[in-house]
Coordinates of C-alpha atoms and ligand atoms in Angstrom, one line a residue:
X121 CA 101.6 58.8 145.2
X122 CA 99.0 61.8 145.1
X123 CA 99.3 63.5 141.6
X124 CA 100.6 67.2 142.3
X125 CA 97.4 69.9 143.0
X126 CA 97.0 72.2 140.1
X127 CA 98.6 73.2 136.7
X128 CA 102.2 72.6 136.4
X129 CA 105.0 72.2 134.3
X130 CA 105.5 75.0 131.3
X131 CA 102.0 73.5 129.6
X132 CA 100.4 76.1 132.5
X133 CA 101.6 78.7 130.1
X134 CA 101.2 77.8 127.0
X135 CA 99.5 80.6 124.2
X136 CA 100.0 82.8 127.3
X137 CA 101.3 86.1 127.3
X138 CA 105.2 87.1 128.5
X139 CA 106.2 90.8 129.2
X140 CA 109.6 91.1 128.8
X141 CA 111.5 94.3 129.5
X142 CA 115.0 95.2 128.2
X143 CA 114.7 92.6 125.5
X144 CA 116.8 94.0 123.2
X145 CA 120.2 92.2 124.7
X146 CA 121.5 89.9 127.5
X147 CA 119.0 88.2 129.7
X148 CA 116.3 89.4 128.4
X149 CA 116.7 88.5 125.2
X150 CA 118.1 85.2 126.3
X151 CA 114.3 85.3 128.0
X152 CA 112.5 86.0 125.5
X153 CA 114.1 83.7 123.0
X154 CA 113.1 80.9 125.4
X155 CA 109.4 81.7 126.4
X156 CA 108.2 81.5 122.6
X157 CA 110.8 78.1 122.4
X158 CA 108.1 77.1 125.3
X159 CA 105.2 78.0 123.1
X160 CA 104.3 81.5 125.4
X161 CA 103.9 84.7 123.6
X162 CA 106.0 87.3 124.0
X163 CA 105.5 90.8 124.0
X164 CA 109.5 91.9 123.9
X165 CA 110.3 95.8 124.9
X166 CA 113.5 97.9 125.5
X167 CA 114.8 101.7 124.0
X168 CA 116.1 100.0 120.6
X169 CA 113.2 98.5 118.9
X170 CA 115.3 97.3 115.7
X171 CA 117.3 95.1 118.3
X172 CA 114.4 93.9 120.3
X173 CA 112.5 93.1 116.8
X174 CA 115.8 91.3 115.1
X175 CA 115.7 89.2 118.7
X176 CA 112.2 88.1 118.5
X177 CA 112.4 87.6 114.5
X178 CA 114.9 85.1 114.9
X179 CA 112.7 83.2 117.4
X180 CA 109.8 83.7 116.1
X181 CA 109.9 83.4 112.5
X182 CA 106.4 83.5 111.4
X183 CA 106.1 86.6 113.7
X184 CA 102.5 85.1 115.3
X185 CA 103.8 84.7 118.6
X186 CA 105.8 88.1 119.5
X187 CA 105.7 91.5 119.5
X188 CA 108.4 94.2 119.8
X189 CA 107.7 97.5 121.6
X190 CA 110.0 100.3 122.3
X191 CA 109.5 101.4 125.8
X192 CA 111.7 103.5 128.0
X193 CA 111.2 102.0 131.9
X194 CA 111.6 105.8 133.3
X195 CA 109.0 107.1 130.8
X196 CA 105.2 106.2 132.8
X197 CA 103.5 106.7 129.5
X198 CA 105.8 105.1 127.5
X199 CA 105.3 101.9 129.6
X200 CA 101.2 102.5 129.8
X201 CA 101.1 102.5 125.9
X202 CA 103.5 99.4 125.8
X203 CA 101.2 97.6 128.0
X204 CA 98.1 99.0 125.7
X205 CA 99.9 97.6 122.3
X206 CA 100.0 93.7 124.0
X207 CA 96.5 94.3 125.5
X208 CA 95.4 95.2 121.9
X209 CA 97.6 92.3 120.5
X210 CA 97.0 89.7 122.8
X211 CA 95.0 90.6 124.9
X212 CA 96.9 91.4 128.0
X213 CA 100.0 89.9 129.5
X214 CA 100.2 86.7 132.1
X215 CA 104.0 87.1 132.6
X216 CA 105.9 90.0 133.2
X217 CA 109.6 89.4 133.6
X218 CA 111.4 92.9 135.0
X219 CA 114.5 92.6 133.1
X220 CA 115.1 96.0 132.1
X221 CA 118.7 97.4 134.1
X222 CA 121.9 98.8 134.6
X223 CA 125.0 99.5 136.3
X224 CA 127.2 102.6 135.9
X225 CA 130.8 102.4 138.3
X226 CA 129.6 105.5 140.4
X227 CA 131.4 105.7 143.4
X228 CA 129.5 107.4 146.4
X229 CA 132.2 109.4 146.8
X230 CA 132.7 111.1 142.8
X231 CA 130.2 109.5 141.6
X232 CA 127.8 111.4 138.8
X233 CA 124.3 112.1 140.1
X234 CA 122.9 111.4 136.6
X235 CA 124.3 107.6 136.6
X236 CA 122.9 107.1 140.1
X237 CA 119.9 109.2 138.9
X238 CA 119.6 106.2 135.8
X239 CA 120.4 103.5 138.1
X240 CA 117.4 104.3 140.5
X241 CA 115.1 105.1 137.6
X242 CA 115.4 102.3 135.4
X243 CA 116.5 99.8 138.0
X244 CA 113.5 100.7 140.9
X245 CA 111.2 103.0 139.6
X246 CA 110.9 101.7 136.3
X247 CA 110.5 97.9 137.7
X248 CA 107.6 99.0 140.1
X249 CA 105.7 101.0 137.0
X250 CA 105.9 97.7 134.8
X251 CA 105.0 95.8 137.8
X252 CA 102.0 98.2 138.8
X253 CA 100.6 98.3 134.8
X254 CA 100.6 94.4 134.7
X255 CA 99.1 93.7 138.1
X256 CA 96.2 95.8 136.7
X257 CA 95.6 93.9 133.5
X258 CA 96.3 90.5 135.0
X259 CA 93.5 91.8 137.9
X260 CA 91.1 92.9 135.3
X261 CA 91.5 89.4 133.4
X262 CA 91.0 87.1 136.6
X263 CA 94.3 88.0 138.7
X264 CA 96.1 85.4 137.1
X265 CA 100.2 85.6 136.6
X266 CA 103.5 86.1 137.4
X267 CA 105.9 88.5 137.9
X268 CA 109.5 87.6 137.9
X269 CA 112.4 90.3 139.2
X270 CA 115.6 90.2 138.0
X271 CA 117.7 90.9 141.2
X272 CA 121.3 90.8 141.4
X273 CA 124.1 89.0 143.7
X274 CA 124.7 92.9 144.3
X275 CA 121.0 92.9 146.3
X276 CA 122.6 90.2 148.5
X277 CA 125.6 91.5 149.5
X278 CA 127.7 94.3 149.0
X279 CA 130.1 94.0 146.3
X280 CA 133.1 97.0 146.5
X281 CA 132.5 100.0 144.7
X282 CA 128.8 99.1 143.8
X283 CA 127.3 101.0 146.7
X284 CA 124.4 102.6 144.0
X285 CA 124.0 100.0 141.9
X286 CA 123.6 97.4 145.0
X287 CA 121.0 100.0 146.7
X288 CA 119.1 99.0 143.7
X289 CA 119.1 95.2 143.5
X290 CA 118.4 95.6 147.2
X291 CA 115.4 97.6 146.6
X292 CA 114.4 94.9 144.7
X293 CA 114.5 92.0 146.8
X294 CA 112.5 94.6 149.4
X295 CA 110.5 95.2 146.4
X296 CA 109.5 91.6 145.8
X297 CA 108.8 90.7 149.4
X298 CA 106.7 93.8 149.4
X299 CA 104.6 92.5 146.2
X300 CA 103.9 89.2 147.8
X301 CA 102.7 90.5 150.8
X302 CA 100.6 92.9 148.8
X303 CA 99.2 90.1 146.7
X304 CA 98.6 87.7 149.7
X305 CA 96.4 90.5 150.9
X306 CA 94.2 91.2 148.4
X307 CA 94.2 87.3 148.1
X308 CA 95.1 87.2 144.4
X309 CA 96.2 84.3 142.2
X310 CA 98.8 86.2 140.7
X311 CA 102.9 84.7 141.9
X312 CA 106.1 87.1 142.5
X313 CA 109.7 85.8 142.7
X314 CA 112.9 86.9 142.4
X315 CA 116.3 85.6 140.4
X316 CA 119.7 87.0 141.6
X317 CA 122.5 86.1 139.2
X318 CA 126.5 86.8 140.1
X319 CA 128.6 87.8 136.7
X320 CA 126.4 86.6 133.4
X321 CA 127.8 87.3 130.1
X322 CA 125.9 90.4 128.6
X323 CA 126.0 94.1 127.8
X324 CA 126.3 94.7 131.4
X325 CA 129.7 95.2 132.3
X326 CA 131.2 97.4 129.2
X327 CA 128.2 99.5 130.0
X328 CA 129.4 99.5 133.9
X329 CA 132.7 99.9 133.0
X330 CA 132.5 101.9 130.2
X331 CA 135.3 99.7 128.0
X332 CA 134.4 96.9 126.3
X333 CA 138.0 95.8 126.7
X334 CA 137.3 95.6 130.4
X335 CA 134.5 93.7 130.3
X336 CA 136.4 91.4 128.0
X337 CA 138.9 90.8 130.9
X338 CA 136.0 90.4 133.1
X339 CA 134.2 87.3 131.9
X340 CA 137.4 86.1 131.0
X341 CA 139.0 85.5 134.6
X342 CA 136.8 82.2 135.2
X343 CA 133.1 80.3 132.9
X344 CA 130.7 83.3 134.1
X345 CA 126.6 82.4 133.9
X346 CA 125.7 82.5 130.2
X347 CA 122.4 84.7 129.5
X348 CA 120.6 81.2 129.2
X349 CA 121.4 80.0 132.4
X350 CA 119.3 82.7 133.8
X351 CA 116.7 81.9 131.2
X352 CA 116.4 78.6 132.6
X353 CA 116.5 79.3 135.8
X354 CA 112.9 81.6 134.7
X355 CA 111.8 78.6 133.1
X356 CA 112.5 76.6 136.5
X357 CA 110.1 79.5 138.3
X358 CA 107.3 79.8 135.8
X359 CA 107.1 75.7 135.7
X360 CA 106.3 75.2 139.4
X361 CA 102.9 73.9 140.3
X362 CA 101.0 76.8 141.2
X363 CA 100.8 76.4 144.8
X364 CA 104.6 76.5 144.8
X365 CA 106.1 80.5 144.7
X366 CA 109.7 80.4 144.6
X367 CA 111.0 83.5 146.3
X368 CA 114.3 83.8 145.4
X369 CA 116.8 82.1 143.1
X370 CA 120.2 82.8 143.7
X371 CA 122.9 81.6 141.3
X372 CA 126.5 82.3 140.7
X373 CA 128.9 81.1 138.4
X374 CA 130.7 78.0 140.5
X375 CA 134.0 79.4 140.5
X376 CA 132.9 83.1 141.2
X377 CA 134.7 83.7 145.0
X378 CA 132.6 87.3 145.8
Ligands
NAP406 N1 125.2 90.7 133.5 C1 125.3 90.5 134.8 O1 126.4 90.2 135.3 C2 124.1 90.7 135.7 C3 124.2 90.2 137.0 C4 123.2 90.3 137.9 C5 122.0 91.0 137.5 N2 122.0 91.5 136.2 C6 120.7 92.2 135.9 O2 120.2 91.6 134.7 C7 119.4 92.6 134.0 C8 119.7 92.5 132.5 O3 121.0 93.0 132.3 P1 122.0 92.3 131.2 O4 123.0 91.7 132.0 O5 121.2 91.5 130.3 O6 122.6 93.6 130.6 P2 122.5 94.2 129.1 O7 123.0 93.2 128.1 O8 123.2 95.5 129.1 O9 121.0 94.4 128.9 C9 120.3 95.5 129.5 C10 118.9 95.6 129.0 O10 118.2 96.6 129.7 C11 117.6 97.5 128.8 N3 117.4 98.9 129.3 C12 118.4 99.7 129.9 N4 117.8 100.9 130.2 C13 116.5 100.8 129.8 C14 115.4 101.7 129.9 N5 115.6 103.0 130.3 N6 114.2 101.3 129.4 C15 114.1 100.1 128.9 N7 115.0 99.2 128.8 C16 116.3 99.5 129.3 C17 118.5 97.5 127.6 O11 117.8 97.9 126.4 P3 117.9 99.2 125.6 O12 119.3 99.8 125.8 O13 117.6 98.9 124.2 O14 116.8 100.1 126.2 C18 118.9 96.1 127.5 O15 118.0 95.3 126.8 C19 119.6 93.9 134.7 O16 118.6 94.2 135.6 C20 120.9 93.7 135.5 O17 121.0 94.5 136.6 C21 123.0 91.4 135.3

């Protein structure tokens, strides 16, 4: 049997560099715990730096390996100079994971403009700033990388009620196809994909629902996706030889019936 063309396996990224956004909880702190468990770097960011910089402490003991940054997605500067601190740290970034997101229950019909407002922001325009600040420091280093979306179930189908919040995870599947076309052309080294989880364990639903009781009853109706099953499923991406691009990774918990 031929041995498999080019670097593969996690070793591909070892002492390399991993943008997470929205670090500070759920997935992407699940994420970030991971990366530096497979020896990347990780440059963690979200709005509360204490939590982002308790998350990577715990992984990261000696502190070497990780950096916490407080960015806010919507904020264009605020991302430029959270891209400039891990260019100054570690030189730049090989990863970027676009965590960072959020679901409000806004109905279309009495829903608040500011929660669909936050939802487009953070969840679409705040992904394709990250994604546009990487791409130009992975360019400038060799166009190297990859950049992994965090989608949604919701950006596959329509789930009642959710008619903002899936606009947005449908944006970014569009959004990810878009990148890879983008990337073909240009004829850069640099890998896009996509993972699409159903319900996973997290901040997200008492923020969506505004109760944590709620969200209590929530993940308690059947064994949701834990945060590190999402984690994993990264790790499955960023391990595939690079002439493989995984697209899309959908993924529900088994007994989930939407
Ligand atoms: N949980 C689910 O069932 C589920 C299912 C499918 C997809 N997802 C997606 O998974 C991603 C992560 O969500 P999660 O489930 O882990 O929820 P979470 O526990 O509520 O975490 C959300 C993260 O996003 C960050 N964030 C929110 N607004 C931000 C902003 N303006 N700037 C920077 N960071 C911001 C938060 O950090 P700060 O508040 O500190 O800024 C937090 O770290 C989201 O894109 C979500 O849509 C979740």
């Amino acid at each position: 049997m031929s041995e498999p063309q080019g670097r593969h396996g996690m070793q591909q990224w070892k002492g390399k560099t991993a943008f997470i956004t929205g670090a500070s909880n759920g997935i992407g702190a699940a994420v970030a715990t991971r990366l530096l468990a497979e020896g990347m770097r990780v440059v963690g960011s979200a709005r509360r730096h204490d939590r982002v910089a308790a998350v990577l402490q715990k992984a990261d003991a000696s502190g070497g390996n990780s950096l916490a940054v407080q960015c806010d997605v919507r904020d264009e500067q605020s991302v430029q100079e959270a891209f400039s601190l891990a260019k100054q740290t570690f030189g730049g970034v090989d990863v970027l994971v676009n965590n960072a997101g959020l679901g409000h229950a806004a109905t279309l019909a009495e829903g608040k403009v500011d929660e669909w407002r936050e939802m487009l922001d953070v969840n679409v325009l705040g992904l394709c700033i990250c994604t546009r600040d990487a791409l130009a420091d992975m360019r400038s280093r060799g166009g190297r990388g990859h950049i992994i979306h965090i989608g949604s179930m919701a950006g596959q189908r329509v789930p009642a009620g959710a008619g903002l919040y899936s606009a947005t995870k449908h944006a970014v599947r569009a959004l990810t196809e878009a990148l890879r076309m983008e990337l073909r052309e240009k004829g850069d080294s640099i890998r896009v994909g996509e993972i699409c989880p159903g319900f996973v364990e997290t901040g997200f639903a008492s923020n969506y629902m505004k109760s944590e009781e709620k969200a209590r009853e929530v993940y308690s109706r059947f064994k949701v996706l834990e945060a590190d099953d999402v984690a994993e499923a990264v790790v499955y991406m960023l391990s595939c030889p690079e002439h493989v691009q995984i697209h899309d990774i959908l993924m529900r918990p088994t007994e989930q019936p939407t």
